[in-house]
Coordinates of C-alpha atoms in Angstrom, one line a residue:
X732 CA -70.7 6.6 -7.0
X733 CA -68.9 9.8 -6.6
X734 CA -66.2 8.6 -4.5
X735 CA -65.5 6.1 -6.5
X736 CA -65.3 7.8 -10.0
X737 CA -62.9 10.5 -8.3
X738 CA -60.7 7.9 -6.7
X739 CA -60.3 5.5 -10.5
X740 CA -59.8 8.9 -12.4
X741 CA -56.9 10.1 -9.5
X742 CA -55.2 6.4 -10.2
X743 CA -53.6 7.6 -13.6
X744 CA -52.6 10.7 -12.2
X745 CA -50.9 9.0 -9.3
X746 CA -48.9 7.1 -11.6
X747 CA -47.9 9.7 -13.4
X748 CA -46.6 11.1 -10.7
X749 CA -44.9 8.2 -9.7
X750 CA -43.1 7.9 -13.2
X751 CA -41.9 11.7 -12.5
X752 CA -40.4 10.9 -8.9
X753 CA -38.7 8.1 -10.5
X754 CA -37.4 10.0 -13.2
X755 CA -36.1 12.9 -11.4
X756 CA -34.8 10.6 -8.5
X757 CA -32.7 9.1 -11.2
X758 CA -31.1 12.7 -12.9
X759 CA -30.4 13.6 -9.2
X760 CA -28.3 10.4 -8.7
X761 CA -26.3 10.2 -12.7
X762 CA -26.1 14.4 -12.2
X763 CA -24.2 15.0 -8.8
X764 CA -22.0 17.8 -9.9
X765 CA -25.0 19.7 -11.4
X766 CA -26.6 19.1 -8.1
X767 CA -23.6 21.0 -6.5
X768 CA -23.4 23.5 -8.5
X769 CA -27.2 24.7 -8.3
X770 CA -26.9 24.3 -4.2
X771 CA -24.1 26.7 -4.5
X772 CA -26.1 28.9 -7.0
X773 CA -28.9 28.9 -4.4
X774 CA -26.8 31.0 -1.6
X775 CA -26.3 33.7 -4.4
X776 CA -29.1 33.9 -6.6
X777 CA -32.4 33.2 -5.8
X778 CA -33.4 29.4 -6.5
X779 CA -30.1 29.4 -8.0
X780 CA -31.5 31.1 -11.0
X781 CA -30.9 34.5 -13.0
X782 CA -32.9 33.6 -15.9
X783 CA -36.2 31.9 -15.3
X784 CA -36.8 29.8 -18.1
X785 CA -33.6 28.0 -17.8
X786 CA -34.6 26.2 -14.2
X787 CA -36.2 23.0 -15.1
X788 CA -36.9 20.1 -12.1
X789 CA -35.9 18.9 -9.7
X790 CA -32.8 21.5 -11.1
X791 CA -31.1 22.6 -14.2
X792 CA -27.7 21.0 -15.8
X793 CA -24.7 23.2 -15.8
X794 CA -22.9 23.0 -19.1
X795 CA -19.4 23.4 -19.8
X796 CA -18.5 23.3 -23.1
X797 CA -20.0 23.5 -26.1
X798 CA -19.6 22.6 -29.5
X799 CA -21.3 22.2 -33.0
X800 CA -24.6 20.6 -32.0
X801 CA -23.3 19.5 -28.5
X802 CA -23.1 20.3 -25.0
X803 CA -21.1 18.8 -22.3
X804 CA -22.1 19.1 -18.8
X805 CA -20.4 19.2 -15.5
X806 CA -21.0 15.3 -15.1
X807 CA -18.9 14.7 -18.9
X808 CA -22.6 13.7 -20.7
X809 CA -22.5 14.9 -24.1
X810 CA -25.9 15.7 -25.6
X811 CA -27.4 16.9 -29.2
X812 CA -28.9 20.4 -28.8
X813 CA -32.2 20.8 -29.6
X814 CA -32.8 23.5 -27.8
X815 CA -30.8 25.9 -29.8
X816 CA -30.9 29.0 -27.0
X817 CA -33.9 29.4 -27.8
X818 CA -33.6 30.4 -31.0
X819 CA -30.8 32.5 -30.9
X820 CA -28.3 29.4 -31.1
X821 CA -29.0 29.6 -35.0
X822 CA -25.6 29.2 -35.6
X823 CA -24.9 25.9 -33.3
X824 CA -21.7 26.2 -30.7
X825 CA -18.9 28.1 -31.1
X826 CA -18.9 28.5 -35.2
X827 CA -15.6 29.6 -36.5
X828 CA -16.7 31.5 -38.9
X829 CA -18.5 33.8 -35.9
X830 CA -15.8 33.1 -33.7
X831 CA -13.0 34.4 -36.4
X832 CA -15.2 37.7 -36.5
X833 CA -15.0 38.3 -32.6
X834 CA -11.3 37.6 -32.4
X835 CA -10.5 39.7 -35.5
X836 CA -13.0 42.9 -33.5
X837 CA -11.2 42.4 -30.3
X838 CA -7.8 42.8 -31.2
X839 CA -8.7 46.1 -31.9
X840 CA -10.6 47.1 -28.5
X841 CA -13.9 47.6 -27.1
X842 CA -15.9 50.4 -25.1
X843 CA -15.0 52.9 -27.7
X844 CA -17.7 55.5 -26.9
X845 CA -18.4 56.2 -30.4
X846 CA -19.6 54.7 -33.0
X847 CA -17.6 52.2 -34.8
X848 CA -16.6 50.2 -38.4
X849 CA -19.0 47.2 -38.0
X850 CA -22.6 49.3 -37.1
X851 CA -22.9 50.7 -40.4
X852 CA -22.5 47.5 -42.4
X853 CA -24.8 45.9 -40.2
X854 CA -27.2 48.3 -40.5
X855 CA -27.1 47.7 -44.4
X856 CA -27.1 44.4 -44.1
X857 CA -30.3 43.9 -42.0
X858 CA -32.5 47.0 -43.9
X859 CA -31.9 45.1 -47.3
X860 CA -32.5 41.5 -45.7
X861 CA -35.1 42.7 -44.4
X862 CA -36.6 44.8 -47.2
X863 CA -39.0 46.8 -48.1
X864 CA -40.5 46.7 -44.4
X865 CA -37.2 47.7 -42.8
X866 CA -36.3 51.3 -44.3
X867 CA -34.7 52.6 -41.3
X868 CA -33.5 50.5 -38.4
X869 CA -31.7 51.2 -34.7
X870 CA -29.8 48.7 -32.9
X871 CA -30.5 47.4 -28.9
X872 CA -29.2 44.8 -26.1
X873 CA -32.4 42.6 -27.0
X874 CA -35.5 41.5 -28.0
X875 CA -37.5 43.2 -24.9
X876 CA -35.8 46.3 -25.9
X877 CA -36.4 46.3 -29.1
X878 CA -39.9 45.7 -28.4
X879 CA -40.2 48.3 -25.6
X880 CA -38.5 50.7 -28.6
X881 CA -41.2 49.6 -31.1
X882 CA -44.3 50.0 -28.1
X883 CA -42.9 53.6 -27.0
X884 CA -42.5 55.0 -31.3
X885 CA -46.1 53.9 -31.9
X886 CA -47.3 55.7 -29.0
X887 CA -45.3 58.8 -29.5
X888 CA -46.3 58.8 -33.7
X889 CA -50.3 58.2 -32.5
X890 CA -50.6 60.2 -29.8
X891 CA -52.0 57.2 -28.1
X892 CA -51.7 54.7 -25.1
X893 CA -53.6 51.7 -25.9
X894 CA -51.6 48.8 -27.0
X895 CA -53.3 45.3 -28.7
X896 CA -51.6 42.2 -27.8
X897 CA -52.3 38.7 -27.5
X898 CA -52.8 36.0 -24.7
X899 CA -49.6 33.7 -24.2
X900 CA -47.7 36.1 -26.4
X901 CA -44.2 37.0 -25.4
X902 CA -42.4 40.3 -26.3
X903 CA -39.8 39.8 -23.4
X904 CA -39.4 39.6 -19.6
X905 CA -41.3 43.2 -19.6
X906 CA -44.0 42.6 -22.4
X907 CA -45.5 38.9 -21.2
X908 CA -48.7 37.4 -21.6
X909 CA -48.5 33.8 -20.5
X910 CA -50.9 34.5 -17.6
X911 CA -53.4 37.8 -17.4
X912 CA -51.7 39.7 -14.8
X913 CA -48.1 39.5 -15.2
X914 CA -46.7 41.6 -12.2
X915 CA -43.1 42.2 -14.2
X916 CA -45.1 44.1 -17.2
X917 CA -44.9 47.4 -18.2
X918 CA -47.9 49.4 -16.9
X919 CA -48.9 50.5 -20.9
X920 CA -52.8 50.9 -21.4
X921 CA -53.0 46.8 -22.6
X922 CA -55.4 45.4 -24.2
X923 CA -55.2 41.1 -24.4
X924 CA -56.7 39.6 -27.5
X925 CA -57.3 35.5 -28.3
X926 CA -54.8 35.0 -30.9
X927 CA -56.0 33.9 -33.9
X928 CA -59.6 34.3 -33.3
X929 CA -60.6 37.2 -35.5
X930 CA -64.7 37.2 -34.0
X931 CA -63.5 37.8 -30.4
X932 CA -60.5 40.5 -31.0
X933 CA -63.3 42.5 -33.4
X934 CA -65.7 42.1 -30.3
X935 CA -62.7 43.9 -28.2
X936 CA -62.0 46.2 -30.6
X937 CA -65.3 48.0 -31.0
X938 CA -65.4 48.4 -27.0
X939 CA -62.5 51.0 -27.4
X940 CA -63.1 54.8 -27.7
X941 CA -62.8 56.1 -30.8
X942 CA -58.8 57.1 -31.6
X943 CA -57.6 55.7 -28.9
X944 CA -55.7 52.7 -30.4
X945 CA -52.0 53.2 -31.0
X946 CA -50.5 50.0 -31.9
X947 CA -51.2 46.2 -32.3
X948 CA -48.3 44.3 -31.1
X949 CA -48.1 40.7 -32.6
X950 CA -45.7 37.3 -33.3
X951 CA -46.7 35.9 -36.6
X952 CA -46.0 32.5 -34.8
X953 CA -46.5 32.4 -31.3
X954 CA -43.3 31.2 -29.7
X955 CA -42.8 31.1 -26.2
X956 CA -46.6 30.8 -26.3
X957 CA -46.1 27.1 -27.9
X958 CA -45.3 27.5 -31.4
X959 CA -48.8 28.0 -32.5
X960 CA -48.7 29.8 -36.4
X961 CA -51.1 32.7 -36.9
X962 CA -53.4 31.9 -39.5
X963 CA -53.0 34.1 -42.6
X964 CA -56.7 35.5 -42.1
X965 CA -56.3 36.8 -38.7
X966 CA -52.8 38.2 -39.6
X967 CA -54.2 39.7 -42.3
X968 CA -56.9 40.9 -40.4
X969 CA -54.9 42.9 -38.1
X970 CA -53.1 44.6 -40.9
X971 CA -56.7 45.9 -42.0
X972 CA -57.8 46.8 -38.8
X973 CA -54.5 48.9 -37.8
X974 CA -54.5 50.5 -41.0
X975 CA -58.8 51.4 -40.9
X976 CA -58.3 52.6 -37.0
X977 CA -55.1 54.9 -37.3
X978 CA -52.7 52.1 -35.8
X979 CA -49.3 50.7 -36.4
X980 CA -49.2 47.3 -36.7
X981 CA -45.9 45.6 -35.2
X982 CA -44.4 42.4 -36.0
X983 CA -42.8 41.0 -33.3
X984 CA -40.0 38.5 -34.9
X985 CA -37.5 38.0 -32.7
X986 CA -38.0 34.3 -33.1
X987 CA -40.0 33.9 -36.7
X988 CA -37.9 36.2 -38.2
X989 CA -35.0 33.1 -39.4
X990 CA -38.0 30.9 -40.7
X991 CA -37.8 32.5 -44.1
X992 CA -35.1 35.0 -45.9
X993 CA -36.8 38.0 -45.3
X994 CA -39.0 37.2 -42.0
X995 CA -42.4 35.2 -41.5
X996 CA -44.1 38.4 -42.6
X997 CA -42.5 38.6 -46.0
X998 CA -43.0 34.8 -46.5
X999 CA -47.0 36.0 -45.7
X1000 CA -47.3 38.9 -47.8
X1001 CA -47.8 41.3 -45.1
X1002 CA -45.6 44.2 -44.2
X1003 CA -46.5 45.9 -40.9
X1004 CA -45.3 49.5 -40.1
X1005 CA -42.6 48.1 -37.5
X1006 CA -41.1 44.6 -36.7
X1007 CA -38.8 43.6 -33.9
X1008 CA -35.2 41.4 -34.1
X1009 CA -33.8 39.5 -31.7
X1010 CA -30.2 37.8 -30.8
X1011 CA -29.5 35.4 -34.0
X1012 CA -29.0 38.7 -36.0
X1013 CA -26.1 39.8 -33.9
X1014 CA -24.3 36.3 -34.4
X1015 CA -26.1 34.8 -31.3
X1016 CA -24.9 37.5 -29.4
X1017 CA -26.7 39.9 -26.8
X1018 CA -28.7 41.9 -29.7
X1019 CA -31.6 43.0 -30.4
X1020 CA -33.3 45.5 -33.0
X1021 CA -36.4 47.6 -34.6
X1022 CA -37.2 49.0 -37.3
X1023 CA -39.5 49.7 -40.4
X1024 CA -41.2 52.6 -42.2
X1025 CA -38.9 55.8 -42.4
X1026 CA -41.2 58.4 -41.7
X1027 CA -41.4 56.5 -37.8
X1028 CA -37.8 55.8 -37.4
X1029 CA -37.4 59.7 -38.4
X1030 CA -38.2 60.3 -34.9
X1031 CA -35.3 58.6 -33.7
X1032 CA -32.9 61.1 -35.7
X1033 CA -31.0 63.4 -33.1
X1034 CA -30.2 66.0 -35.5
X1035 CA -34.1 66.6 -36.1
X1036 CA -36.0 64.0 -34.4
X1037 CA -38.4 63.8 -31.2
X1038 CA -37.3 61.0 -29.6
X1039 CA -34.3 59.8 -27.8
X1040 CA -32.9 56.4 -27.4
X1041 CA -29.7 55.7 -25.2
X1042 CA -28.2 52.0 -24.8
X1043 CA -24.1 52.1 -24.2
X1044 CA -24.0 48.9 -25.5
X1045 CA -26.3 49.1 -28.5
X1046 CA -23.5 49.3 -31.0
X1047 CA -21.0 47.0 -29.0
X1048 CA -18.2 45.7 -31.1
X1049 CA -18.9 42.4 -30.2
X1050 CA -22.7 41.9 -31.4
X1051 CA -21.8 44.6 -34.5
X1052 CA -18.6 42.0 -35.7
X1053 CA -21.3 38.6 -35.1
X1054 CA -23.8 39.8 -36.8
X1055 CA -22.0 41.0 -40.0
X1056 CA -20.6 38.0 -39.9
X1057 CA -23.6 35.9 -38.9
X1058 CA -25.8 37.7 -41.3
X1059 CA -23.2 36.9 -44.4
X1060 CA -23.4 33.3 -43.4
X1061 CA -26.8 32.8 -43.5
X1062 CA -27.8 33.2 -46.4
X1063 CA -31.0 32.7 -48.2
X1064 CA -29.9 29.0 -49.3
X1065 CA -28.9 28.1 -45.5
X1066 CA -32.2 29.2 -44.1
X1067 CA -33.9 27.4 -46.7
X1068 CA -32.1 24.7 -46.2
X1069 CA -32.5 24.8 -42.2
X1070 CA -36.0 25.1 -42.2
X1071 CA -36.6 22.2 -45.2
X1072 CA -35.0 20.3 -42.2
X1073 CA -36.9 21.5 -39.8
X1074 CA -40.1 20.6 -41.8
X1075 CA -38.9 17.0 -42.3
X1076 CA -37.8 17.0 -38.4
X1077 CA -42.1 17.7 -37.8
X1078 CA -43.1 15.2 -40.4
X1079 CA -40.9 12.7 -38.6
X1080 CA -42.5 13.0 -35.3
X1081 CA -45.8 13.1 -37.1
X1082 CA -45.3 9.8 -38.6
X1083 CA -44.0 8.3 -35.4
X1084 CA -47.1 9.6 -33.4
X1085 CA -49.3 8.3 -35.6
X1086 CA -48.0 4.7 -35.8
X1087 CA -48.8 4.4 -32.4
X1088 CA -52.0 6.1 -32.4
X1089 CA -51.4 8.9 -30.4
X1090 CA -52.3 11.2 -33.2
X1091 CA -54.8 13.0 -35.4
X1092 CA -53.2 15.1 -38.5
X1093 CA -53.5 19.2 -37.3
X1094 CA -56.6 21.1 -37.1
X1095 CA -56.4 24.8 -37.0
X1096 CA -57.7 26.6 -34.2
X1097 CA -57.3 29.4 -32.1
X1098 CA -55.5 29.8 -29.2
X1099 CA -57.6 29.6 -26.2
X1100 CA -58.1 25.8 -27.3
X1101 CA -54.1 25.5 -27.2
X1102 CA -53.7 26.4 -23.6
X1103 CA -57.0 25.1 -21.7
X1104 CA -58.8 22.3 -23.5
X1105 CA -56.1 20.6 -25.1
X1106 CA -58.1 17.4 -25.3
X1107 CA -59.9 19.0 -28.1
X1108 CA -57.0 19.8 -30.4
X1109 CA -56.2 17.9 -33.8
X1110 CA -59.0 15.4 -33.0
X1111 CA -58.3 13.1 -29.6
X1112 CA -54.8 13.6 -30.0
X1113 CA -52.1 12.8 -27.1
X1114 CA -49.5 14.1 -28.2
X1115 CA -48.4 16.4 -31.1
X1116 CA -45.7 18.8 -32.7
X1117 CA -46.4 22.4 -33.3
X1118 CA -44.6 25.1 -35.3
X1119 CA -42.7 26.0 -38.7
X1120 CA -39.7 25.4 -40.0
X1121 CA -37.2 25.2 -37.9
X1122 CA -39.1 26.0 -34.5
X1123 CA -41.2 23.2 -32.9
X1124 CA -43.1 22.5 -29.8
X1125 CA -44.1 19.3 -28.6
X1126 CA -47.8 19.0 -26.7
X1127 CA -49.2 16.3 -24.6
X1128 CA -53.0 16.4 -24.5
X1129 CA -55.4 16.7 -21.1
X1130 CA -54.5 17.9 -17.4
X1131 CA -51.5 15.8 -17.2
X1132 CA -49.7 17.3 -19.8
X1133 CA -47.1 19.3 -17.9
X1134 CA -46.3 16.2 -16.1
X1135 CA -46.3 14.3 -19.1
X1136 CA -44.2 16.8 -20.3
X1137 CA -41.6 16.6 -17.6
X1138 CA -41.6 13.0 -18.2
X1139 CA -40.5 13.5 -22.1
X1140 CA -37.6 15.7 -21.1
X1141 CA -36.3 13.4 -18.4
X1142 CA -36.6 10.7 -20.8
X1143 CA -34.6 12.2 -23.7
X1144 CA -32.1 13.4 -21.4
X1145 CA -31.3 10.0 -20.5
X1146 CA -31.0 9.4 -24.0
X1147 CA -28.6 12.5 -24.3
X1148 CA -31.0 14.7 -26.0
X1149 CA -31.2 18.2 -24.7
X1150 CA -34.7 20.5 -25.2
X1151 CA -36.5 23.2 -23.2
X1152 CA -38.6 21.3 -20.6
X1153 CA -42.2 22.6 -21.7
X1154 CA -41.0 21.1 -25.1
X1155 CA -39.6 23.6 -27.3
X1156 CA -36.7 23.3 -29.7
X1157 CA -35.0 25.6 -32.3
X1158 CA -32.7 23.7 -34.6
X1159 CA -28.8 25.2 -35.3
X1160 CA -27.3 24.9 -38.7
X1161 CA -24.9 22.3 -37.1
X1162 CA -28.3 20.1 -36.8
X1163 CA -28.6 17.0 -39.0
X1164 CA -30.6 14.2 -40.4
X1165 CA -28.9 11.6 -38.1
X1166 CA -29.5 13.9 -35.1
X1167 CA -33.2 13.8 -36.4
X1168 CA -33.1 10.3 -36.6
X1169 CA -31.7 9.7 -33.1
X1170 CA -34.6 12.2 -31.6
X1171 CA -37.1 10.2 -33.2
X1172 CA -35.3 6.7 -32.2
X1173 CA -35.5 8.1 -28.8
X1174 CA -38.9 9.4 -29.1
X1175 CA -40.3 5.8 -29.9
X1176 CA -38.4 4.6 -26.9
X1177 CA -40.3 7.1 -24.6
X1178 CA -43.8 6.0 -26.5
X1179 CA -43.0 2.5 -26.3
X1180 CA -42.1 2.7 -22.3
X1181 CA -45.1 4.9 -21.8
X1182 CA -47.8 4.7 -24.0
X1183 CA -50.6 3.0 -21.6
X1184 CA -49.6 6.4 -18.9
X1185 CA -50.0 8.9 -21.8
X1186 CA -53.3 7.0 -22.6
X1187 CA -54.9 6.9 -19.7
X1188 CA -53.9 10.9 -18.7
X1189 CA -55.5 12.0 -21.1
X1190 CA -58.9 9.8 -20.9
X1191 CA -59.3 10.0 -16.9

């Protein structure tokens, strides 16, 4: 009897498989010069690849051009970007507006070893955007730094080396959580919570000597880590908790920071002692920043302060010009307005989903459920959309669901719809309803041609 269950619940898995194959044999054959260009990438780089979340399978497409909401690759397809760099595309491809403000900063020069006419402004701009948590802020090349920044202020203002983060968070290519050993982290003292689940990170909490606590380090949505909101309690929770043990409590929005005016946190009610910044403020650019209660950031001040931090490029003309301009542009009414959209986008797939059955409306839960017993989230769901605003994640329930996943991307691609390959998407202002539309036409396409797979994944 055993023999036989294990060999009819391999038979959807083998035809998932086989849709995969098929799928992938077919972007190999419509995608030649893409295909070149990653052999050739492969005798330089290793697997062709100098930023891992950009390989996808059987091998990334090599873009051009791009433009508004579009990107053209080496094989002249045009697609719609979903992806939006990951969030730091906020401003879709090659925006005059940001474009005028790097041309108009160039003509001038760069590399002037001192500080220049655009830092300043910035500076302004970003402390009363991001007000009353950001009194003071400094400026670095990205979000990692700006975490690693944030991380080395609360350990130097404590006195204290243990740092509070969460499973599948991700604070940069340094400062990841995705899997419990991470060989690229930085050896700090961590310790790795369940996001959202306030029982188990009090249970981990009171294991820890006395005073020896110094920061809890924490997305108000999980991004990278599927677009999975923290529930007001919990991030209310740790604002207690840092405050009752001595801590500072850091808001890592690099990503959540553009799905309201003033930051996720703001939008909450919750003002932690630091929060991180990421590209989007620089105008897309290579950017990042940190910031928050002045007494901390006093540190940072060389005529009096205790701590140094370097970075030849952290005032670059190039990210200082963007983001003045970016920051100008997006103004409270455009992020609104963006994230309105985004909210329709999720509603949209919602609505599609559950016409064919494939879904149960969302049912909070913590994080551990997310990432290994996916079968039990939002009911007997197969498939469902995660995230606010403007940032969304698409899941597929059961053991299948990173094949199933591949399947989806392979699938929109032929349909000329470009998103991150575990799903994720980040919308541009360039972004419309009729894009929406077409993802969703698309979508139904994928459900129609697959449904009885997806089905039987997840039941086997």
């Amino acid at each position: 009897m055993g023999s036989i269950s294990t060999e009819q619940s391999a038979k959807p898995y083998d035809a998932l498989q086989a849709a995969v194959l098929k799928a992938r044999t077919e972007y190999i054959i419509v995608n030649p010069k893409s295909s070149q260009a990653y052999s050739e990438s492969c005798q330089y780089m290793p697997g062709g690849n100098t930023r891992t979340v950009l390989h996808a399978n059987p091998f990334p497409l090599t873009f051009k051009q791009g433009c508004g909401s579009s990107l053209t690759s080496l094989d002249e397809d045009t697609y719609i970007d979903f992806l939006g760099e990951y969030t730091a595309g906020i401003y879709g491809h090659n925006n005059p507006t940001i474009r005028a403000a790097i041309d108009a900063a160039l003509t001038n020069g760069w590399n002037y070893g001192g500080t220049n006419i655009y830092e300043r402004t910035l500076a302004q701009r970003i402390c009363q955007r991001f007000s009353p948590t950001m009194e003071l802020v400094r400026f670095t090349n990205s979000g990692t730094e700006a975490n690693m920044c944030a991380i080395a202020a609360a350990i130097a203002w404590t006195g204290r080396k243990k740092i509070l983060v969460f499973s599948h968070g991700y604070h940069g290519s340094t400062i990841s959580f995705h899997s419990v050993a991470d060989k690229m982290n930085l050896p700090h003292e961590w310790l790795v919570g369940t996001y959202n689940d306030i029982e188990l990170t009090n249970a981990l909490l009171e294991g820890l000597p006395p005073g020896s606590l110094a920061a809890i380090l924490v997305e108000p949505m999980l991004g990278s880590g599927g677009g999975i909101p923290g529930s007001e309690d919990f991030l209310r929770y740790l604002r207690r908790t840092a405050t009752h043990l001595g801590a500072l409590l850091i808001f890592d929005e690099v990503m959540t920071s553009r799905l309201s005016y003033r930051g996720l946190g703001s939008k909450l009610g919750i003002r932690p002692d630091l929060m991180t910044l990421g590209k989007w403020i620089g105008g897309g650019m290579t950017f990042g920043a940190f910031g928050g209660r002045r007494d901390i950031m006093d540190m940072f001040d060389p005529r009096s302060g205790e701590l140094s931090h370097a970075g030849t490029f952290n005032n670059n003309i190039v990210s200082m010009a963007a983001g003045c301009a970016g920051c100008e542009l997006l103004d409270e009414e455009k992020i609104n307005k963006l994230n309105v959209l985004g909210e329709y986008f999720k509603k949209s797939i919602e609505a599609l989903l559950q016409h064919h059955g494939l879904y149960e409306p969302w049912k909070e839960t913590s994080c551990v459920d997310i990432h290994e017993n996916d079968s039990t989230i939002a009911g007997a769901s197969k498939m469902w959309v995660s995230g606010i605003g403007s940032i969304l994640v698409m899941h597929f329930g059961g053991s299948g669901r990173d094949l199933l996943l591949e399947l989806f991307y392979h699938h929109m691609l032929q349909e000329r719809i470009y998103l991150a390959q575990r799903g994720f998407m980040a919308l541009s202002i360039e972004i419309t309803e009729k894009d929406i539309e077409r993802f969703v036409i698309a979508m139904d396409g994928f459900i129609l041609r697959y449904k009885q797979l997806i089905a039987k994944t997840l039941t086997a």
